[in-house]
Coordinates of C-alpha atoms and ligand atoms in Angstrom, one line a residue:
M13 CA 135.3 87.6 84.4
R14 CA 135.3 87.6 80.5
T15 CA 138.4 89.1 79.0
I16 CA 138.3 91.3 75.9
D17 CA 141.3 91.8 73.6
I18 CA 142.4 95.3 72.8
F19 CA 143.5 95.9 69.2
D20 CA 145.2 99.3 68.8
T21 CA 145.3 100.9 65.4
T22 CA 146.7 104.3 66.4
L23 CA 149.7 103.7 64.1
R24 CA 147.6 102.7 61.1
D25 CA 143.9 104.0 61.1
G26 CA 145.0 106.8 63.5
E27 CA 148.0 107.8 61.4
Q28 CA 145.7 108.1 58.4
S29 CA 144.1 111.3 59.9
A30 CA 144.7 114.4 57.8
G31 CA 148.0 116.1 58.7
I32 CA 149.5 113.3 60.8
N33 CA 152.9 112.0 59.5
L34 CA 154.9 110.1 62.1
N35 CA 158.5 109.1 61.3
T36 CA 159.8 105.7 62.2
A37 CA 161.4 106.8 65.5
E38 CA 158.1 108.4 66.6
K39 CA 156.2 105.3 65.7
L40 CA 158.6 103.1 67.6
E41 CA 158.2 105.2 70.7
I42 CA 154.4 105.0 70.5
A43 CA 154.6 101.3 69.9
R44 CA 156.7 100.8 73.0
Q45 CA 154.2 102.8 75.0
L46 CA 151.3 100.8 73.6
E47 CA 153.0 97.7 74.8
R48 CA 153.2 99.2 78.3
F49 CA 149.5 100.3 78.0
G50 CA 148.7 96.6 77.5
A51 CA 147.4 96.5 73.9
T52 CA 146.8 92.8 72.9
V53 CA 147.5 93.6 69.3
I54 CA 149.3 96.6 67.8
E55 CA 148.6 97.4 64.2
A56 CA 151.9 99.0 63.3
G57 CA 151.1 100.2 59.8
F58 CA 150.4 99.1 56.2
P59 CA 153.6 97.6 55.0
A60 CA 152.8 97.6 51.2
S61 CA 151.7 101.2 51.3
S62 CA 155.2 102.7 51.4
P63 CA 158.8 102.0 52.2
G64 CA 158.4 104.2 55.3
D65 CA 155.5 102.1 56.6
F66 CA 157.4 98.9 55.8
E67 CA 160.4 100.0 57.8
A68 CA 158.3 101.0 60.8
V69 CA 156.3 97.8 60.9
E70 CA 159.4 95.7 60.6
K71 CA 161.2 97.6 63.4
I72 CA 158.2 97.5 65.7
A73 CA 157.7 93.8 65.0
S74 CA 161.3 93.2 66.1
I75 CA 161.2 95.1 69.3
V76 CA 157.7 94.6 70.7
K77 CA 157.5 91.3 72.7
N78 CA 154.4 91.6 74.9
S79 CA 151.8 92.6 72.3
T80 CA 151.1 90.9 69.0
V81 CA 152.2 93.1 66.1
T82 CA 150.2 93.2 62.9
G83 CA 150.2 95.0 59.5
L84 CA 147.3 95.8 57.2
A85 CA 147.1 94.3 53.7
R86 CA 144.7 94.4 50.8
A87 CA 143.4 91.0 49.7
M88 CA 146.2 90.5 47.1
K89 CA 149.3 88.4 47.0
S90 CA 151.8 91.2 46.6
D91 CA 150.5 92.9 49.8
I92 CA 150.6 89.7 51.7
D93 CA 154.2 88.9 50.5
T94 CA 155.3 92.4 51.6
S95 CA 153.6 92.1 54.9
W96 CA 155.3 88.8 55.5
E97 CA 158.7 90.4 54.8
A98 CA 158.0 93.1 57.4
L99 CA 156.4 90.8 60.0
R100 CA 158.3 87.6 59.8
V101 CA 160.6 88.8 62.7
A102 CA 157.6 89.1 65.0
Q103 CA 157.1 86.7 67.9
Q104 CA 153.7 85.7 66.6
P105 CA 153.3 86.9 63.0
H106 CA 149.8 88.3 62.5
I107 CA 148.3 89.8 59.3
H108 CA 145.2 91.9 58.8
I109 CA 143.6 91.5 55.4
F110 CA 140.6 93.6 54.4
L111 CA 138.1 93.5 51.6
A112 CA 134.9 95.4 51.2
T113 CA 131.6 93.6 51.4
S114 CA 128.9 96.2 51.2
P115 CA 126.9 96.5 47.9
I116 CA 128.1 100.1 47.3
H117 CA 131.8 99.2 47.8
M118 CA 131.6 96.0 45.8
E119 CA 129.8 97.7 42.9
Y120 CA 131.5 101.1 42.7
K121 CA 134.9 100.7 44.3
L122 CA 135.8 97.1 43.6
K123 CA 133.7 96.6 40.5
K124 CA 133.3 93.0 41.5
S125 CA 130.2 90.7 42.0
P126 CA 129.6 89.3 45.5
E127 CA 130.7 85.8 44.2
Q128 CA 134.0 87.3 43.0
V129 CA 134.5 89.0 46.3
V130 CA 134.0 85.7 48.2
D131 CA 136.7 84.1 45.9
I132 CA 139.2 86.9 46.4
A133 CA 138.7 86.8 50.2
V134 CA 139.1 83.0 50.4
E135 CA 142.2 83.1 48.1
A136 CA 143.8 85.8 50.1
V137 CA 143.2 84.1 53.5
K138 CA 144.5 80.7 52.1
Y139 CA 147.6 82.4 50.7
A140 CA 148.3 84.3 54.0
K141 CA 147.9 81.1 56.0
K142 CA 151.0 79.7 54.2
Y143 CA 153.1 82.2 56.1
F144 CA 151.0 83.5 59.1
P145 CA 149.7 81.5 62.0
L146 CA 147.3 84.4 62.8
V147 CA 145.2 85.9 60.0
Q148 CA 142.6 88.5 60.7
W149 CA 140.1 89.1 58.0
S150 CA 138.0 92.3 57.9
A151 CA 134.8 92.8 55.9
E152 CA 135.3 96.5 55.1
D153 CA 132.0 98.4 55.5
A154 CA 130.5 95.3 57.1
F155 CA 127.8 97.3 58.9
R156 CA 126.3 98.4 55.5
S157 CA 126.6 94.9 54.1
D158 CA 123.9 92.4 53.7
P159 CA 124.0 90.2 56.9
E160 CA 123.2 87.0 54.9
F161 CA 126.1 87.8 52.6
L162 CA 128.3 88.4 55.6
V163 CA 127.4 85.0 57.0
Q164 CA 128.2 83.4 53.7
I165 CA 131.6 85.0 53.2
I166 CA 132.6 84.6 56.9
N167 CA 131.8 80.9 56.8
K168 CA 134.2 80.6 53.8
V169 CA 137.1 82.7 55.2
I170 CA 136.9 80.7 58.5
Q171 CA 137.2 77.5 56.5
A172 CA 140.1 79.1 54.6
G173 CA 141.9 79.5 58.0
A174 CA 141.1 83.0 59.3
T175 CA 141.7 83.2 63.1
T176 CA 140.0 86.6 63.6
I177 CA 136.9 88.1 61.9
N178 CA 136.5 91.8 62.1
I179 CA 133.2 93.6 61.5
P180 CA 134.0 97.3 60.9
D181 CA 131.5 100.1 60.9
T182 CA 133.8 101.8 58.4
V183 CA 131.7 104.9 57.9
G184 CA 130.4 105.3 61.5
Y185 CA 126.8 104.8 60.6
A186 CA 125.6 102.2 63.2
T187 CA 123.6 102.7 66.3
P188 CA 124.5 100.6 69.4
Q189 CA 121.3 98.5 69.1
E190 CA 121.9 97.7 65.4
Y191 CA 125.6 97.1 65.7
G192 CA 125.0 94.8 68.8
A193 CA 122.3 93.0 66.9
L194 CA 124.6 92.3 64.0
F195 CA 127.1 90.6 66.3
K196 CA 124.3 88.5 67.8
F197 CA 123.2 87.5 64.4
L198 CA 126.7 86.5 63.3
K199 CA 127.3 84.6 66.5
E200 CA 124.1 82.6 65.9
N201 CA 124.5 82.0 62.2
V202 CA 128.2 81.7 61.3
T203 CA 129.5 78.1 61.4
G204 CA 132.6 77.9 63.7
I205 CA 132.3 81.5 64.9
D206 CA 133.3 80.3 68.4
R207 CA 136.5 78.9 67.1
V208 CA 137.7 82.4 65.9
K209 CA 138.0 85.8 67.6
L210 CA 135.2 88.1 66.7
S211 CA 136.3 91.8 66.5
A212 CA 134.6 95.2 66.5
H213 CA 136.0 98.2 64.7
C214 CA 134.0 101.5 65.0
H215 CA 134.3 104.9 63.5
N216 CA 133.0 108.0 65.3
D217 CA 131.1 109.9 62.6
L218 CA 127.9 110.0 64.7
G219 CA 129.8 110.1 68.0
M220 CA 128.8 106.6 68.8
A221 CA 132.0 104.6 68.3
V222 CA 132.6 103.8 71.9
A223 CA 129.0 102.9 72.6
N224 CA 128.9 100.8 69.5
S225 CA 132.1 98.9 70.5
I226 CA 130.6 98.2 73.9
A227 CA 127.3 97.0 72.3
A228 CA 129.4 94.6 70.2
I229 CA 131.1 93.3 73.4
E230 CA 127.8 92.7 75.0
N231 CA 126.7 90.7 72.0
G232 CA 129.7 88.4 71.7
A233 CA 132.7 90.4 70.4
D234 CA 136.0 89.1 71.8
Q235 CA 138.1 92.1 70.6
V236 CA 137.6 95.8 70.2
E237 CA 139.7 98.0 67.9
G238 CA 140.4 101.6 68.3
T239 CA 143.0 104.3 68.8
I240 CA 144.4 106.3 71.6
N241 CA 142.6 109.6 72.0
G242 CA 140.2 108.4 69.3
I243 CA 142.3 109.8 66.5
G244 CA 141.6 108.5 63.0
E245 CA 140.1 109.0 59.6
R246 CA 137.4 111.8 59.6
A247 CA 135.8 111.9 63.1
G248 CA 138.2 109.2 64.3
N249 CA 138.0 105.7 65.7
A250 CA 136.7 104.5 69.1
A251 CA 138.9 105.8 71.9
L252 CA 140.5 102.8 73.5
E253 CA 141.2 104.6 76.8
E254 CA 137.4 105.4 77.1
I255 CA 136.5 101.8 76.5
A256 CA 139.0 100.5 79.0
V257 CA 138.0 102.9 81.7
A258 CA 134.2 102.5 81.1
L259 CA 134.6 98.7 81.4
H260 CA 136.7 99.1 84.5
I261 CA 134.5 101.6 86.3
R262 CA 131.3 99.8 85.4
K263 CA 132.7 96.2 85.9
D264 CA 129.8 95.7 88.3
F265 CA 127.6 95.9 85.2
Y266 CA 129.7 94.6 82.3
K267 CA 131.9 92.1 84.2
I268 CA 134.6 92.4 81.7
D269 CA 138.3 92.8 81.9
T270 CA 140.6 94.3 79.2
G271 CA 144.0 93.6 80.6
V272 CA 144.8 97.3 79.9
N273 CA 147.3 98.8 82.4
L274 CA 145.1 101.8 83.3
Q275 CA 148.0 103.6 85.0
E276 CA 149.6 104.0 81.6
I277 CA 146.6 105.8 80.1
K278 CA 147.7 109.4 80.8
R279 CA 151.2 108.9 79.5
T280 CA 150.1 107.1 76.4
S281 CA 147.5 109.7 75.6
Q282 CA 150.0 112.6 76.1
L283 CA 152.7 110.9 74.0
V284 CA 150.3 110.2 71.1
S285 CA 149.0 113.8 71.3
R286 CA 152.5 115.3 71.4
L287 CA 153.9 113.2 68.6
T288 CA 150.9 113.4 66.2
G289 CA 150.3 117.0 66.9
V290 CA 146.6 116.3 67.5
A291 CA 145.5 118.3 70.6
I292 CA 143.1 116.6 73.1
Q293 CA 139.9 118.6 73.5
P294 CA 139.8 119.8 77.2
N295 CA 136.5 118.2 78.0
K296 CA 137.4 114.8 76.4
A297 CA 136.3 111.9 78.6
V298 CA 139.1 110.3 80.7
V299 CA 142.1 112.2 79.3
G300 CA 140.9 115.8 78.7
K301 CA 142.6 118.4 80.8
N302 CA 139.3 119.2 82.5
A303 CA 138.2 115.6 83.0
F304 CA 138.9 115.9 86.7
A305 CA 138.4 119.6 87.2
H306 CA 135.6 120.6 89.4
E307 CA 134.7 124.3 88.8
S308 CA 131.4 125.0 90.4
G309 CA 131.3 126.0 94.0
I310 CA 128.7 123.4 94.9
H311 CA 130.8 120.6 93.3
Q312 CA 134.0 121.8 95.0
D313 CA 132.2 121.9 98.3
G314 CA 130.9 118.4 97.7
M315 CA 134.4 117.2 96.8
L316 CA 135.9 118.6 99.9
K317 CA 133.3 116.7 102.0
N318 CA 133.5 113.4 100.1
R319 CA 135.3 113.1 96.8
E320 CA 132.7 110.5 95.7
T321 CA 130.0 113.1 95.6
Y322 CA 131.1 114.1 92.1
E323 CA 134.1 111.9 91.2
I324 CA 133.6 108.5 89.6
I325 CA 137.1 108.2 88.2
T326 CA 140.2 109.3 90.1
P327 CA 143.1 110.9 88.3
E328 CA 145.4 108.3 90.0
L329 CA 143.5 105.5 88.2
I330 CA 144.9 106.7 84.8
G331 CA 148.3 107.4 86.1
E332 CA 148.0 111.1 86.8
T333 CA 150.0 110.9 90.0
V334 CA 151.4 113.6 92.2
A335 CA 154.7 114.6 90.6
P336 CA 157.9 113.7 92.4
L337 CA 160.3 116.5 93.4
S338 CA 161.5 118.6 90.5
L339 CA 165.1 118.6 89.5
G340 CA 167.1 121.8 89.4
K341 CA 170.5 123.1 88.3
H342 CA 172.3 121.5 91.2
S343 CA 170.9 118.0 90.5
G344 CA 173.6 115.6 89.4
R345 CA 173.8 113.2 86.5
H346 CA 173.0 110.3 88.8
A347 CA 169.7 111.7 90.0
F348 CA 168.9 112.6 86.4
K349 CA 169.6 109.1 85.1
D350 CA 167.6 107.6 88.0
R351 CA 164.6 109.8 87.1
A352 CA 164.8 108.7 83.4
I353 CA 164.7 105.1 84.6
S354 CA 161.9 105.6 87.0
M355 CA 159.9 107.3 84.3
G356 CA 160.3 104.2 82.1
F357 CA 162.7 105.6 79.5
E358 CA 165.4 103.3 78.1
L359 CA 168.2 105.6 77.0
T360 CA 171.7 104.7 76.2
D361 CA 174.6 106.3 78.2
E362 CA 175.3 108.5 75.2
Q363 CA 171.6 109.6 75.1
I364 CA 171.6 110.3 78.8
N365 CA 174.8 112.4 78.5
E366 CA 173.3 114.4 75.7
A367 CA 170.0 114.8 77.5
F368 CA 171.9 115.8 80.7
A369 CA 173.7 118.5 78.8
Q370 CA 170.4 119.9 77.5
F371 CA 168.9 119.7 81.0
K372 CA 171.8 121.7 82.4
K373 CA 171.3 124.4 79.8
L374 CA 167.6 124.5 80.5
A375 CA 168.2 124.6 84.3
D376 CA 170.3 127.7 83.8
R377 CA 167.2 129.5 82.4
K378 CA 164.5 127.8 84.4
K379 CA 164.3 127.5 88.1
E380 CA 162.6 124.1 88.4
I381 CA 162.6 121.3 85.9
T382 CA 159.3 119.5 86.3
E383 CA 158.2 116.0 85.5
E384 CA 156.6 117.4 82.3
D385 CA 159.8 119.1 81.1
L386 CA 161.7 115.9 81.7
F387 CA 159.1 113.9 79.8
V388 CA 159.5 116.2 76.8
L389 CA 163.3 116.0 77.1
F390 CA 163.5 112.2 77.4
T391 CA 160.9 111.6 74.7
G392 CA 162.8 114.0 72.4
K393 CA 166.0 112.0 72.9
Q394 CA 164.3 108.7 72.4
I395 CA 162.6 109.8 69.1
E396 CA 165.6 111.6 67.7
S397 CA 166.0 109.9 64.4
A398 CA 168.9 109.6 62.1
D399 CA 167.1 111.7 59.5
V400 CA 169.0 114.9 59.1
P401 CA 166.6 117.9 59.1
I402 CA 166.2 119.2 55.6
Y403 CA 165.7 122.8 56.8
D404 CA 167.6 123.4 60.0
L405 CA 166.8 126.6 61.9
Q406 CA 170.0 128.4 63.1
N407 CA 168.6 131.7 64.2
V408 CA 165.4 133.6 64.4
Q409 CA 165.2 137.3 65.3
V410 CA 162.1 139.4 65.5
Q411 CA 161.9 143.2 65.8
Y412 CA 158.6 144.2 67.3
G413 CA 157.2 147.5 68.7
T414 CA 153.6 148.6 69.1
S415 CA 154.1 151.3 66.5
N416 CA 156.6 149.5 64.2
I417 CA 156.0 147.0 61.5
P418 CA 157.2 143.6 62.9
T419 CA 160.1 142.2 61.0
A420 CA 161.6 138.7 61.2
T421 CA 165.0 137.6 60.1
V422 CA 165.6 133.9 59.9
S423 CA 168.8 132.0 59.2
A424 CA 168.6 128.3 58.3
V425 CA 170.5 125.5 56.7
V426 CA 168.6 124.6 53.5
P427 CA 168.5 121.4 51.5
T428 CA 171.6 122.3 49.4
G429 CA 173.6 122.5 52.7
E430 CA 174.2 126.2 52.6
E431 CA 173.1 128.6 55.3
V432 CA 170.6 131.2 54.0
T433 CA 169.3 134.3 55.7
V434 CA 165.9 135.8 54.8
A435 CA 163.9 138.7 56.2
T436 CA 160.4 140.1 55.8
T437 CA 157.5 141.7 57.6
G438 CA 154.1 140.7 58.9
S439 CA 151.3 142.2 60.8
G440 CA 152.5 140.5 64.0
S441 CA 155.6 138.7 65.2
V442 CA 154.3 135.2 64.3
E443 CA 153.1 136.3 60.9
A444 CA 156.4 137.9 60.2
I445 CA 158.2 134.7 61.1
F446 CA 155.8 132.6 59.0
N447 CA 156.1 135.0 56.0
T448 CA 159.9 134.8 56.2
L449 CA 159.8 131.0 56.4
E450 CA 157.5 130.9 53.4
L451 CA 160.2 132.8 51.4
L452 CA 162.8 130.4 52.7
V453 CA 161.0 127.2 51.7
K454 CA 159.9 128.6 48.3
G455 CA 156.5 127.1 48.1
E456 CA 152.8 127.9 48.7
V457 CA 152.1 127.6 52.4
H458 CA 148.8 128.0 54.1
I459 CA 148.6 127.8 57.9
L460 CA 145.5 125.7 58.8
D461 CA 146.0 125.6 62.5
Y462 CA 148.5 127.1 64.9
R463 CA 148.6 126.5 68.7
V464 CA 151.0 127.4 71.4
T465 CA 150.7 125.7 74.8
S466 CA 152.8 125.7 77.9
I467 CA 154.3 122.5 79.2
G468 CA 153.5 122.6 82.9
K469 CA 152.9 125.7 84.9
G470 CA 154.7 129.0 85.7
R471 CA 156.0 131.9 83.7
D472 CA 159.2 130.2 82.8
A473 CA 157.4 127.1 81.5
L474 CA 158.5 125.6 78.2
G475 CA 156.4 126.5 75.2
E476 CA 155.2 124.0 72.7
A477 CA 154.1 125.0 69.2
L478 CA 151.9 123.0 66.9
V479 CA 151.6 124.1 63.3
N480 CA 149.3 122.5 60.8
L481 CA 150.0 123.7 57.3
S482 CA 149.5 122.8 53.7
F483 CA 152.6 123.0 51.6
N484 CA 152.0 123.0 47.8
G485 CA 148.5 121.5 48.5
E486 CA 149.5 118.7 51.0
V487 CA 148.7 118.9 54.7
F488 CA 151.4 118.3 57.4
A489 CA 151.6 118.9 61.1
G490 CA 154.8 120.0 62.8
R491 CA 155.7 120.6 66.4
D492 CA 158.6 121.7 68.6
V493 CA 159.3 122.8 72.1
S494 CA 161.5 125.7 73.2
Q495 CA 161.8 128.1 76.0
D496 CA 160.7 130.8 73.7
V497 CA 157.4 130.4 71.9
L498 CA 158.5 132.3 68.8
E499 CA 161.5 130.0 68.4
A500 CA 159.2 127.0 69.0
S501 CA 156.8 128.3 66.3
A502 CA 159.5 128.7 63.7
K503 CA 160.9 125.2 64.5
A504 CA 157.4 123.7 64.4
Y505 CA 156.8 125.3 61.0
L506 CA 160.0 123.9 59.6
N507 CA 159.3 120.5 61.2
A508 CA 156.1 120.3 59.1
I509 CA 158.0 121.2 55.9
N510 CA 160.7 118.7 56.7
R511 CA 158.1 115.9 57.1
K512 CA 156.8 116.7 53.7
L513 CA 160.2 116.6 52.1
L514 CA 161.1 113.4 54.0
K515 CA 157.9 111.8 52.8
E516 CA 158.9 112.6 49.2
K517 CA 162.3 111.2 49.8
L518 CA 160.8 107.9 51.0
K519 CA 158.2 108.0 48.2
I520 CA 155.4 107.4 50.6
K521 CA 152.0 106.8 48.9
E522 CA 148.7 107.5 50.6
P523 CA 146.9 104.2 51.4
A524 CA 143.3 104.6 50.1
I525 CA 141.3 102.9 52.9
G526 CA 139.0 103.8 55.7
Ligands
KIV21 O1 137.3 101.1 58.9 C1 137.7 100.1 58.3 O2 136.9 99.4 57.6 C2 139.1 99.8 58.4 C3 139.5 98.4 57.8 C4 140.7 98.5 57.0 C5 139.6 97.4 58.9 O3 139.9 100.5 58.9
ZN22 ZN1 138.9 101.9 60.2

């Protein structure tokens, strides 16, 4: 069976989506999980874009051992130097250099002639080869480029030492037939194409990213790039879990292996959704909450008689296993620690002790602590960063009555270190809290999206709040979990504001790429 490499760019192209701002601890947690998932390459960020990205790429490169770690760079020496500083600690240093090749990008964005673009690409690859054994070169907007020009430039970058050639459909314009045909054409016309890895990178603007990636594989691609849950710029990237499961379920047809550990899909998907704040649509293939739900009577009847009547993928395949016994307030530290280990968490004794104390508090208020509660608790401990929250909620109180005007009073520690109490009203409890917090943070806040979901089942389930807001014109997502949804909402709001202030502290610039 042919094996295809999986290049994950959740932490780079995925993190570029509007409103996603992961801190270093969160990125590390996702990278560890991507390693368990079996990504061949993890694109950990864009080191030259900000000190925050640099730090995350360097840390990921130093801890991840079973996946190759890479970082994105523009075709310029300074980006390559910075990438080397971040990636030199990696087991197999790998860099990903990109340069646009389509007429529209060369003329309007780069303001360079095709000949100049060839020279810049060759220079950059040669320069990178001085440091990096593995150099991936991407022809940005390759699909809208002249195929003859692609052959010409790829010939030259291979001669310059590139080890992977990536052919992105940057704007998500391709159809499967056309994208596949481009791969076939390059396979037949580029000198030495069989000595390098040929890679596909698809965006989902027309909803064809997964189909296009598979068409590329059928026509010679050795690697596919994408993100978990398909997050990414605009309509997102190809969803890696969909590609992996499609190739697995239809291996009779494709005869391709990806090396993905399918059992880790559910957990990877949930972690990415939770930490990025990007909810998974319920009917999303493979990982949506309804992906295995059979509603209609006829289907349910068929399922009872023989599951294969309507089920082509089992929940077990992607790691959605029957949960082991829940823990409760009488469970001891030993059982608690064992559960953390069996769930794959690597926590220090101190972290276990702290998590155990939180667990005991929760167990006093909640009858059964489920696998999902533990997942939230352990992940929370693992991603706790050294960053001190800039606004730290101390207390929130809401007065609500059907015939009263709801009033919220919030006390929080503010950036100057003092504790401040503010109160105001709203037309509902949540609006009263958000209005009060707006007074506290002294900026212009617009709520773009607000969701509350329960973690697991039951009336005493934990509540998770996601708040997507713009603060003085910039978009941020915040999240938090609490037993009370109003408290979770207030904390999620402040979490979004803290991300903005932290970003300013780290002077993070936005990378201008697709
Ligand atoms: O979509 C794209 O072209 C990219 C490149 C930077 C590879 O993400
Ligand atoms: Zn992209």
